[in-house]
Coordinates of N, CA and C in Angstrom, one line a residue:
Chain V
G1 N -8.2 13.0 9.8 CA -8.4 11.7 9.4 C -6.9 11.0 9.0
A2 N -6.9 9.8 8.8 CA -5.8 9.1 8.5 C -5.4 9.3 7.1
G3 N -6.2 9.4 6.2 CA -5.9 9.4 4.9 C -6.6 10.7 4.0
V4 N -6.4 10.6 2.8 CA -7.1 11.7 1.9 C -8.5 11.4 1.8
S5 N -9.3 12.4 1.9 CA -10.8 12.2 1.8 C -11.4 13.2 0.8
Q6 N -12.3 12.8 0.0 CA -12.8 13.5 -1.1 C -14.3 13.4 -0.9
S7 N -15.0 14.5 -1.3 CA -16.5 14.5 -1.4 C -17.0 15.4 -2.5
P8 N -18.1 15.1 -3.0 CA -19.0 13.8 -2.8 C -18.3 12.6 -3.5
S9 N -18.7 11.4 -3.1 CA -18.0 10.3 -3.8 C -18.8 10.0 -5.1
N10 N -19.8 10.6 -5.3 CA -20.5 10.5 -6.6 C -21.3 11.7 -6.8
K11 N -21.2 12.2 -8.1 CA -21.9 13.4 -8.4 C -22.4 13.3 -9.9
V12 N -23.9 13.4 -10.0 CA -24.5 13.4 -11.4 C -25.0 14.7 -11.6
T13 N -24.7 15.3 -12.7 CA -25.1 16.7 -13.1 C -25.6 16.6 -14.3
E14 N -26.3 17.9 -14.8 CA -26.6 18.1 -16.2 C -25.7 18.9 -16.9
K15 N -25.5 18.8 -18.2 CA -24.6 19.3 -19.1 C -24.9 20.8 -18.9
G16 N -23.8 21.6 -18.8 CA -23.9 23.1 -18.6 C -23.9 23.6 -17.2
K17 N -24.2 22.6 -16.2 CA -24.2 23.1 -14.9 C -22.5 23.1 -14.3
D18 N -22.4 24.1 -13.2 CA -21.2 24.1 -12.5 C -21.1 22.9 -11.5
V19 N -20.0 22.3 -11.2 CA -19.7 21.4 -10.1 C -18.5 21.9 -9.3
E20 N -18.5 21.4 -7.9 CA -17.4 21.6 -7.2 C -17.0 20.3 -6.4
L21 N -15.7 20.0 -6.5 CA -15.2 18.8 -6.0 C -14.4 19.2 -4.7
R22 N -14.3 18.4 -3.7 CA -13.6 18.8 -2.4 C -12.6 17.6 -2.1
C23 N -11.5 18.2 -1.7 CA -10.5 17.3 -1.2 C -9.8 17.7 0.1
D24 N -9.7 16.7 1.1 CA -9.0 17.1 2.3 C -7.8 16.2 2.4
P25 N -6.7 16.8 2.4 CA -5.4 16.2 2.2 C -5.0 15.6 3.7
I26 N -3.9 14.8 3.7 CA -3.4 14.3 5.0 C -2.8 15.4 5.7
S27 N -3.0 15.6 7.0 CA -2.6 16.8 7.7 C -0.9 16.7 7.7
G28 N -0.5 17.9 7.5 CA 1.0 18.0 7.4 C 1.5 17.8 5.9
H29 N 0.8 17.4 5.0 CA 1.1 17.3 3.6 C 1.0 18.7 2.9
T30 N 2.2 19.2 2.5 CA 2.2 20.5 1.8 C 1.9 20.5 0.4
A31 N 1.9 19.3 -0.2 CA 1.6 19.3 -1.6 C 0.3 18.5 -1.9
L32 N -0.5 18.9 -2.8 CA -1.7 18.5 -3.4 C -1.9 18.5 -4.7
Y33 N -2.5 17.4 -5.3 CA -2.6 17.1 -6.7 C -3.9 16.6 -7.0
W34 N -4.5 17.0 -8.2 CA -5.7 16.5 -8.8 C -5.4 15.9 -10.1
Y35 N -6.0 14.7 -10.2 CA -5.9 13.8 -11.5 C -7.2 13.5 -11.9
R36 N -7.4 13.2 -13.1 CA -8.6 12.7 -13.8 C -8.4 11.4 -14.4
Q37 N -9.3 10.4 -14.2 CA -9.2 9.2 -14.7 C -10.5 8.9 -15.4
R38 N -10.2 8.8 -16.9 CA -11.4 8.5 -17.7 C -11.7 7.0 -17.8
L39 N -12.9 6.5 -18.1 CA -13.2 5.1 -17.9 C -12.1 4.3 -18.9
G40 N -11.5 3.3 -18.1 CA -10.6 2.4 -18.9 C -9.3 3.1 -19.4
Q41 N -8.9 4.2 -18.7 CA -7.7 4.8 -19.0 C -6.8 5.2 -17.8
G42 N -5.5 5.6 -18.0 CA -4.7 5.9 -16.9 C -5.1 7.2 -16.2
L43 N -4.4 7.7 -15.4 CA -4.5 9.0 -14.7 C -3.9 10.2 -15.4
E44 N -4.7 11.2 -15.6 CA -4.1 12.4 -16.3 C -4.0 13.5 -15.3
F45 N -2.8 14.0 -15.2 CA -2.5 15.1 -14.2 C -3.3 16.3 -14.6
L46 N -3.8 17.0 -13.7 CA -4.7 18.3 -13.8 C -3.8 19.5 -13.2
I47 N -3.5 19.4 -11.8 CA -3.1 20.6 -11.2 C -2.3 20.1 -10.0
Y48 N -1.3 20.9 -9.5 CA -0.5 20.6 -8.5 C -0.2 21.8 -7.5
F49 N -0.5 21.7 -6.3 CA -0.1 22.9 -5.3 C 1.0 22.6 -4.4
Q50 N 1.9 23.4 -4.3 CA 2.9 23.2 -3.2 C 3.2 24.3 -2.3
G51 N 2.6 24.2 -1.1 CA 2.7 25.1 -0.1 C 2.1 26.6 -0.7
N52 N 2.8 27.7 -0.5 CA 2.2 28.9 -1.0 C 2.8 29.3 -2.3
S53 N 3.3 28.4 -2.9 CA 3.9 28.7 -4.5 C 2.6 28.7 -5.3
A54 N 2.9 29.4 -6.6 CA 1.9 29.4 -7.5 C 1.7 28.0 -8.0
P55 N 0.4 27.6 -8.2 CA 0.2 26.1 -8.7 C 0.7 25.9 -10.1
D56 N 1.0 24.6 -10.3 CA 1.2 24.1 -11.6 C 0.0 23.8 -12.2
K57 N -0.5 24.6 -13.2 CA -1.7 24.2 -13.8 C -1.6 23.6 -15.2
S58 N -0.5 23.2 -15.4 CA -0.2 22.7 -16.9 C -1.1 21.6 -17.4
G59 N -1.7 20.9 -16.5 CA -2.7 19.8 -16.9 C -4.1 20.2 -17.0
L60 N -4.5 21.4 -16.7 CA -5.9 21.7 -16.9 C -6.4 21.7 -18.3
P61 N -7.4 21.0 -18.7 CA -7.7 20.8 -20.2 C -8.3 22.1 -20.7
S62 N -9.1 22.9 -20.0 CA -9.7 24.0 -20.6 C -10.0 25.1 -19.5
D63 N -10.1 26.4 -19.9 CA -10.5 27.5 -18.9 C -11.7 27.2 -18.1
R64 N -12.4 26.0 -18.4 CA -13.6 25.8 -17.5 C -13.2 25.2 -16.2
F65 N -11.9 24.7 -16.1 CA -11.4 24.0 -15.1 C -10.6 25.0 -14.2
S66 N -10.9 24.9 -13.0 CA -10.0 25.7 -11.9 C -9.9 25.1 -10.7
A67 N -9.0 25.3 -9.8 CA -8.9 24.9 -8.5 C -8.3 25.9 -7.5
E68 N -8.6 25.6 -6.2 CA -8.1 26.5 -5.3 C -7.7 25.7 -4.1
R69 N -6.9 26.2 -3.3 CA -6.4 25.6 -2.1 C -6.3 26.7 -1.1
T70 N -6.9 26.4 0.2 CA -6.7 27.3 1.4 C -5.5 26.9 2.1
G71 N -4.6 27.6 2.0 CA -3.2 27.3 2.8 C -2.6 25.9 2.5
E72 N -2.5 25.2 3.4 CA -2.0 23.9 3.2 C -3.1 22.8 3.6
S73 N -4.4 23.3 3.4 CA -5.6 22.1 3.6 C -6.3 22.1 2.4
V74 N -7.6 22.3 2.8 CA -8.5 21.7 1.7 C -8.4 22.4 0.2
S75 N -8.6 21.6 -0.7 CA -8.8 22.1 -2.0 C -10.2 21.9 -2.7
T76 N -10.6 22.6 -3.5 CA -11.7 22.4 -4.4 C -11.4 22.6 -5.8
L77 N -11.9 21.6 -6.7 CA -11.8 21.7 -8.0 C -13.2 22.1 -8.7
T78 N -13.1 23.0 -9.4 CA -14.4 23.6 -9.9 C -14.4 23.3 -11.5
I79 N -15.5 22.7 -12.0 CA -15.8 22.7 -13.4 C -16.9 23.5 -13.8
Q80 N -16.7 24.5 -14.7 CA -17.8 25.2 -15.0 C -18.4 24.8 -16.3
R81 N -19.8 24.8 -16.6 CA -20.5 24.6 -17.7 C -19.9 23.1 -18.2
T82 N -20.4 22.1 -17.3 CA -19.7 20.9 -17.5 C -20.4 20.3 -18.9
Q83 N -19.4 19.5 -19.5 CA -19.7 18.8 -20.7 C -19.7 17.2 -20.5
Q84 N -20.3 16.6 -21.4 CA -20.4 15.0 -21.3 C -18.9 14.6 -21.2
E85 N -18.0 15.1 -21.9 CA -16.6 14.5 -21.9 C -15.9 14.7 -20.6
D86 N -16.5 15.5 -19.7 CA -15.9 15.7 -18.4 C -16.3 14.7 -17.3
S87 N -17.1 13.7 -17.9 CA -17.4 12.6 -17.0 C -16.1 11.6 -16.7
A88 N -15.9 11.4 -15.5 CA -14.6 10.7 -15.1 C -14.7 10.7 -13.6
V89 N -13.6 10.0 -13.1 CA -13.2 9.9 -11.8 C -12.2 11.0 -11.6
Y90 N -12.4 11.8 -10.4 CA -11.4 12.8 -10.3 C -10.8 12.4 -8.8
L91 N -9.5 12.3 -9.0 CA -8.7 11.8 -7.8 C -7.7 12.8 -7.3
C92 N -7.8 13.0 -6.0 CA -6.9 13.9 -5.3 C -5.7 13.0 -4.6
A93 N -4.7 13.6 -4.5 CA -3.5 13.0 -3.8 C -2.9 14.2 -3.0
S94 N -2.2 13.6 -2.0 CA -1.4 14.7 -1.3 C 0.1 14.0 -0.9
S95 N 1.1 14.8 -0.6 CA 2.2 14.4 -0.2 C 3.0 15.4 0.7
L96 N 4.2 14.9 1.1 CA 5.0 15.9 2.2 C 5.5 17.0 1.3
G97 N 5.6 16.8 0.0 CA 6.2 18.0 -0.9 C 7.6 18.2 -0.6
D98 N 7.8 19.6 -0.4 CA 9.2 20.2 -0.2 C 9.8 19.6 1.1
N99 N 9.0 19.1 2.0 CA 9.4 18.6 3.3 C 9.9 17.2 3.1
A100 N 9.6 16.6 2.0 CA 10.0 15.2 1.9 C 11.5 14.8 2.0
G101 N 12.4 15.7 1.4 CA 13.8 15.4 1.5 C 14.2 14.2 0.6
G102 N 13.7 13.9 -0.5 CA 13.8 12.9 -1.3 C 12.7 12.2 -1.7
L103 N 12.3 10.9 -1.4 CA 11.2 10.2 -2.0 C 9.9 11.0 -1.5
D104 N 9.1 11.3 -2.2 CA 7.8 12.1 -2.0 C 6.7 11.3 -2.5
T105 N 6.2 10.4 -1.7 CA 5.3 9.5 -2.2 C 3.8 10.3 -2.1
Q106 N 3.0 9.9 -3.1 CA 1.6 10.6 -3.2 C 0.6 9.5 -2.7
Y107 N -0.2 10.0 -1.8 CA -1.3 9.0 -1.3 C -2.7 9.7 -1.7
F108 N -3.3 8.8 -2.3 CA -4.6 9.0 -3.1 C -5.8 9.0 -2.2
G109 N -6.9 9.9 -2.4 CA -8.1 9.6 -2.0 C -8.9 8.8 -2.8
P110 N -10.2 8.4 -2.4 CA -11.1 7.5 -3.1 C -11.6 7.8 -4.5
G111 N -11.5 9.3 -4.7 CA -12.2 9.9 -5.9 C -13.4 10.2 -5.8
T112 N -13.8 11.1 -6.6 CA -15.1 11.4 -7.0 C -15.7 11.1 -8.3
R113 N -16.6 10.3 -8.5 CA -17.1 9.9 -9.7 C -18.2 11.0 -10.3
L114 N -17.7 11.6 -11.3 CA -18.6 12.7 -11.9 C -19.3 12.0 -13.3
T115 N -20.5 12.2 -13.2 CA -21.3 11.8 -14.5 C -22.1 13.0 -14.9
V116 N -21.8 13.3 -16.1 CA -22.5 14.5 -16.8 C -23.5 13.9 -17.9
L117 N -24.7 14.3 -17.5 CA -25.9 13.8 -18.4 C -26.0 14.6 -19.7
Chain P
G1 N 6.9 14.7 -24.4 CA 6.9 14.4 -22.9 C 7.0 13.2 -22.7
E2 N 7.0 13.0 -21.3 CA 7.2 11.4 -20.8 C 6.1 10.5 -21.3
D3 N 6.5 9.3 -21.7 CA 5.3 8.4 -22.0 C 5.6 7.2 -21.2
V4 N 4.5 6.6 -20.7 CA 4.6 5.4 -19.8 C 3.5 4.4 -20.3
E5 N 4.1 3.2 -20.6 CA 3.1 2.2 -21.4 C 3.1 0.9 -20.6
Q6 N 1.9 0.4 -20.5 CA 1.7 -1.0 -19.9 C 0.7 -1.8 -20.9
S7 N 0.9 -3.1 -20.7 CA 0.0 -4.0 -21.4 C -1.5 -3.9 -20.7
L8 N -2.6 -4.0 -21.4 CA -3.8 -3.8 -20.9 C -4.3 -4.9 -20.0
F9 N -4.0 -6.0 -20.1 CA -4.7 -7.2 -19.5 C -3.7 -8.3 -19.2
L10 N -3.8 -9.0 -18.0 CA -3.3 -10.2 -17.8 C -4.1 -11.1 -17.0
S11 N -4.2 -12.4 -17.1 CA -4.9 -13.4 -16.6 C -3.9 -14.3 -16.1
V12 N -4.1 -14.8 -14.7 CA -3.2 -15.9 -14.2 C -4.2 -16.8 -13.4
R13 N -3.6 -17.9 -13.2 CA -4.3 -18.9 -12.3 C -3.9 -18.7 -10.8
E14 N -4.8 -18.9 -9.9 CA -4.4 -18.6 -8.5 C -3.3 -19.6 -8.1
G15 N -2.2 -19.0 -7.4 CA -1.1 -19.7 -7.1 C 0.1 -19.5 -7.9
D16 N -0.1 -19.2 -9.2 CA 0.9 -18.9 -10.2 C 1.6 -17.5 -9.9
S17 N 2.6 -17.2 -10.4 CA 3.2 -15.9 -10.4 C 2.6 -14.9 -11.5
S18 N 2.5 -13.6 -11.2 CA 2.1 -12.7 -12.1 C 3.2 -11.7 -12.4
V19 N 3.4 -11.3 -13.5 CA 4.5 -10.4 -14.0 C 3.8 -9.3 -14.7
I20 N 3.8 -8.2 -14.3 CA 3.2 -7.1 -15.1 C 4.4 -6.1 -15.5
N21 N 4.4 -5.8 -16.7 CA 5.5 -4.9 -17.3 C 5.1 -3.5 -17.5
C22 N 6.2 -2.7 -17.6 CA 6.0 -1.3 -17.9 C 7.1 -0.6 -18.6
T23 N 7.1 0.1 -19.5 CA 8.2 0.9 -20.2 C 7.9 2.3 -20.1
Y24 N 8.9 3.1 -20.0 CA 8.9 4.4 -19.8 C 10.1 5.2 -20.7
T25 N 9.8 6.5 -20.9 CA 10.8 7.1 -21.9 C 11.7 8.2 -21.2
D26 N 11.5 8.6 -20.1 CA 12.4 9.6 -19.6 C 13.4 9.1 -18.8
S27 N 14.7 9.3 -19.3 CA 15.9 8.7 -18.7 C 16.3 9.3 -17.3
S28 N 15.6 10.5 -17.1 CA 16.0 11.3 -15.8 C 15.1 10.8 -14.6
S29 N 14.3 9.7 -14.7 CA 13.3 9.2 -13.7 C 14.2 9.0 -12.3
T30 N 13.5 9.4 -11.3 CA 14.3 9.3 -10.1 C 13.7 8.0 -9.3
Y31 N 12.3 8.1 -9.1 CA 11.5 7.0 -8.5 C 10.6 6.5 -9.5
L32 N 10.3 5.2 -9.2 CA 9.3 4.5 -10.2 C 8.4 3.8 -9.1
Y33 N 7.0 4.0 -9.4 CA 6.1 3.3 -8.4 C 5.2 2.3 -9.0
W34 N 4.7 1.4 -8.1 CA 3.5 0.5 -8.4 C 2.5 1.0 -7.5
Y35 N 1.3 1.2 -8.2 CA 0.1 1.5 -7.4 C -1.1 0.3 -7.7
K36 N -1.9 0.2 -6.9 CA -3.1 -0.9 -7.1 C -4.3 -0.2 -6.9
Q37 N -5.2 -0.5 -7.9 CA -6.6 0.1 -7.7 C -7.6 -1.1 -7.8
E38 N -8.3 -1.3 -6.8 CA -9.4 -2.1 -6.6 C -10.8 -1.3 -7.1
P39 N -11.7 -2.2 -7.6 CA -12.9 -1.7 -8.1 C -13.5 -0.6 -7.3
G40 N -13.8 0.5 -7.7 CA -14.6 1.5 -6.9 C -13.7 2.3 -6.0
A41 N -12.4 2.0 -5.8 CA -11.4 2.4 -4.9 C -10.4 3.4 -5.3
G42 N -9.7 4.2 -4.6 CA -8.6 5.0 -5.0 C -7.4 4.1 -5.3
L43 N -6.2 4.8 -5.5 CA -5.1 4.3 -5.8 C -4.2 3.9 -4.4
Q44 N -3.8 2.8 -4.2 CA -3.1 2.2 -3.2 C -1.6 2.0 -3.4
L45 N -0.7 2.7 -2.8 CA 0.6 2.5 -3.2 C 1.3 1.0 -2.7
L46 N 1.8 0.4 -3.7 CA 2.2 -1.0 -3.4 C 3.7 -0.8 -3.0
T47 N 4.5 -0.5 -3.9 CA 5.8 -0.3 -3.6 C 6.5 0.6 -4.7
Y48 N 7.8 0.9 -4.4 CA 8.4 2.0 -5.2 C 10.0 1.4 -5.4
I49 N 10.6 2.0 -6.4 CA 12.0 1.7 -6.6 C 12.7 2.9 -7.0
F50 N 14.0 3.2 -6.4 CA 14.8 4.3 -6.8 C 15.5 3.8 -8.0
S51 N 15.8 4.8 -8.8 CA 16.3 4.6 -10.1 C 17.9 4.0 -10.0
N52 N 18.5 4.1 -9.0 CA 19.9 3.6 -8.7 C 19.8 2.0 -8.3
M53 N 18.6 1.4 -8.2 CA 18.4 0.2 -7.8 C 18.1 -0.7 -8.9
D54 N 18.5 -2.1 -9.0 CA 18.0 -3.1 -10.0 C 16.8 -3.8 -9.5
M55 N 16.8 -4.1 -8.2 CA 15.8 -5.0 -7.7 C 15.3 -4.5 -6.3
K56 N 14.1 -4.8 -6.1 CA 13.4 -4.6 -4.7 C 12.5 -5.6 -4.4
Q57 N 12.7 -6.2 -3.2 CA 11.7 -7.3 -2.9 C 11.0 -6.9 -1.6
D58 N 9.7 -7.2 -1.7 CA 8.9 -6.8 -0.5 C 7.8 -7.9 -0.4
Q59 N 8.1 -8.9 0.5 CA 7.2 -10.1 0.8 C 6.9 -10.6 -0.7
R60 N 5.5 -10.7 -1.2 CA 5.3 -11.4 -2.4 C 5.6 -10.6 -3.6
L61 N 6.0 -9.3 -3.4 CA 6.3 -8.4 -4.4 C 7.7 -8.3 -4.8
T62 N 8.2 -8.4 -6.0 CA 9.5 -8.2 -6.6 C 9.3 -7.2 -7.7
V63 N 10.2 -6.1 -7.6 CA 10.4 -5.0 -8.6 C 11.7 -5.2 -9.2
L64 N 11.7 -5.2 -10.6 CA 12.9 -5.3 -11.3 C 12.9 -4.0 -12.1
L65 N 14.1 -3.4 -12.3 CA 14.3 -2.1 -13.0 C 15.5 -2.4 -13.9
N66 N 15.3 -2.4 -15.2 CA 16.3 -2.2 -16.3 C 16.5 -0.7 -16.8
K67 N 17.3 -0.1 -16.2 CA 17.3 1.3 -16.7 C 17.9 1.7 -17.9
K68 N 18.6 0.7 -18.4 CA 19.1 0.8 -19.8 C 18.1 0.6 -20.9
D69 N 17.1 -0.4 -20.6 CA 16.1 -0.5 -21.4 C 14.9 0.2 -21.1
K70 N 14.9 1.1 -19.8 CA 13.8 1.8 -19.4 C 12.5 0.8 -19.3
H71 N 12.8 -0.3 -18.5 CA 11.9 -1.3 -18.4 C 11.6 -1.7 -16.9
L72 N 10.4 -1.6 -16.4 CA 10.1 -1.8 -15.0 C 9.1 -3.1 -15.0
S73 N 9.4 -3.9 -14.0 CA 8.5 -4.9 -13.9 C 7.9 -5.2 -12.5
L74 N 6.7 -5.7 -12.3 CA 6.3 -6.1 -10.8 C 5.8 -7.6 -11.0
R75 N 6.7 -8.4 -10.1 CA 6.2 -9.9 -10.0 C 5.5 -10.0 -8.7
I76 N 4.2 -10.6 -8.8 CA 3.5 -11.1 -7.7 C 3.5 -12.6 -7.5
A77 N 4.4 -13.0 -6.5 CA 4.4 -14.5 -6.2 C 3.0 -15.0 -5.6
D78 N 2.8 -16.2 -6.0 CA 1.7 -16.9 -5.4 C 0.4 -16.0 -5.3
T79 N -0.1 -15.7 -6.7 CA -1.1 -14.7 -6.8 C -2.4 -15.3 -6.4
Q80 N -3.2 -14.5 -5.6 CA -4.3 -14.8 -4.9 C -5.5 -14.0 -5.6
T81 N -6.7 -14.3 -5.3 CA -7.9 -13.9 -5.8 C -8.0 -12.3 -5.4
G82 N -7.5 -12.0 -4.3 CA -7.6 -10.7 -3.8 C -6.5 -9.8 -4.5
D83 N -5.8 -10.3 -5.3 CA -4.8 -9.5 -6.0 C -5.5 -8.9 -7.4
S84 N -6.6 -9.4 -7.6 CA -7.3 -9.0 -8.9 C -7.4 -7.6 -8.6
A85 N -7.1 -6.7 -9.7 CA -7.2 -5.3 -9.6 C -6.6 -4.7 -10.8
I86 N -6.5 -3.4 -11.0 CA -5.7 -2.7 -12.0 C -4.4 -2.3 -11.5
Y87 N -3.3 -2.4 -11.9 CA -2.1 -2.0 -11.6 C -1.3 -1.0 -12.5
F88 N -1.0 0.1 -11.9 CA -0.5 1.2 -12.5 C 1.0 1.4 -12.1
C89 N 1.8 1.6 -13.2 CA 3.2 2.2 -12.8 C 3.2 3.6 -13.1
A90 N 4.0 4.3 -12.3 CA 4.2 5.7 -12.5 C 5.4 6.1 -12.2
D91 N 5.8 7.1 -13.0 CA 7.2 7.7 -13.2 C 7.2 9.0 -12.4
H92 N 8.4 9.2 -11.5 CA 8.5 10.6 -11.1 C 9.8 11.1 -11.5
T93 N 9.8 12.0 -12.3 CA 11.2 12.6 -12.7 C 11.6 13.6 -11.8
G94 N 12.9 13.9 -11.8 CA 13.4 14.8 -10.9 C 13.1 16.3 -10.8
G95 N 12.6 16.6 -12.1 CA 12.4 18.1 -12.3 C 11.0 18.5 -11.7
G96 N 10.2 17.7 -11.2 CA 9.0 18.2 -10.6 C 8.3 17.2 -9.9
N97 N 7.3 17.5 -9.3 CA 6.4 16.5 -8.4 C 5.3 15.6 -9.2
K98 N 5.1 15.9 -10.4 CA 4.1 15.2 -11.1 C 4.5 13.8 -11.3
L99 N 3.4 12.9 -11.2 CA 3.8 11.4 -11.7 C 3.1 11.3 -13.0
T100 N 3.8 10.6 -13.9 CA 3.2 10.1 -15.0 C 2.8 8.8 -15.0
F101 N 1.7 8.4 -15.2 CA 1.0 7.1 -15.0 C 0.9 6.5 -16.3
G102 N 1.0 5.1 -16.2 CA 0.7 4.2 -17.4 C -0.7 4.1 -17.5
T103 N -1.3 3.5 -18.4 CA -2.7 3.1 -18.7 C -3.2 2.2 -17.8
G104 N -2.5 1.4 -17.0 CA -2.9 0.4 -16.2 C -3.0 -0.8 -16.9
T105 N -2.8 -2.1 -15.9 CA -2.9 -3.4 -16.4 C -3.9 -4.1 -15.7
Q106 N -5.0 -4.6 -16.2 CA -6.0 -5.2 -15.4 C -5.7 -6.7 -15.2
L107 N -5.5 -7.1 -13.7 CA -4.9 -8.5 -13.6 C -6.3 -9.3 -13.1
K108 N -6.4 -10.3 -13.7 CA -7.5 -11.1 -13.5 C -6.9 -12.5 -12.9
V109 N -7.3 -13.1 -11.6 CA -6.9 -14.1 -11.2 C -8.1 -15.2 -11.1
E110 N -7.8 -16.3 -11.8 CA -8.8 -17.3 -12.0 C -8.6 -18.5 -11.0
L111 N -9.5 -19.1 -10.6 CA -9.4 -20.4 -9.7 C -8.9 -21.5 -10.4

């Protein structure tokens, strides 16, 4: 596709359940990012993948959060034992990354709105 | 760590100019971006400016950068109702690929 896609667009779950969110980056983009946007707040960085390098996990809020990426394609963000404070929009972005040679613009998907009851 | 701040709300009349302001703290910033988020949608890149520039104009959009004061602004000329959205500034420092976002400014355009 032409842009970053994410699925599902909406997810409602019960407290304590695990959820998986999916991101399909733009083809050819080696870098992939996950952000969280709580209601009325800015974006909070979670994790960043660049090619085959070890991911930058410095933004993950707890060990209940993890993410994987298959090569330079799809990524999944997993939240285990969800809590009500995990309710937010989870945004994925991709960029050319190390191939950018300077300006490395991030392009965002539409997000997944997660509601934990 | 890096801190990026914006005012939360701006209301303007249709046809007027809008000015959205942003301040940041990291003096090693390389690129600064403006993103637009419409209700229920992801972030759309509007424009960016490299840190060695003072101004960039793109149709109705003018970006001003005061590197000494670490102040960034976005001016939208002839603001239309379709410009109603949340506008985020974001800072890309040279040391990594993360963007640090401001809290967003909600722009409301009134008839």
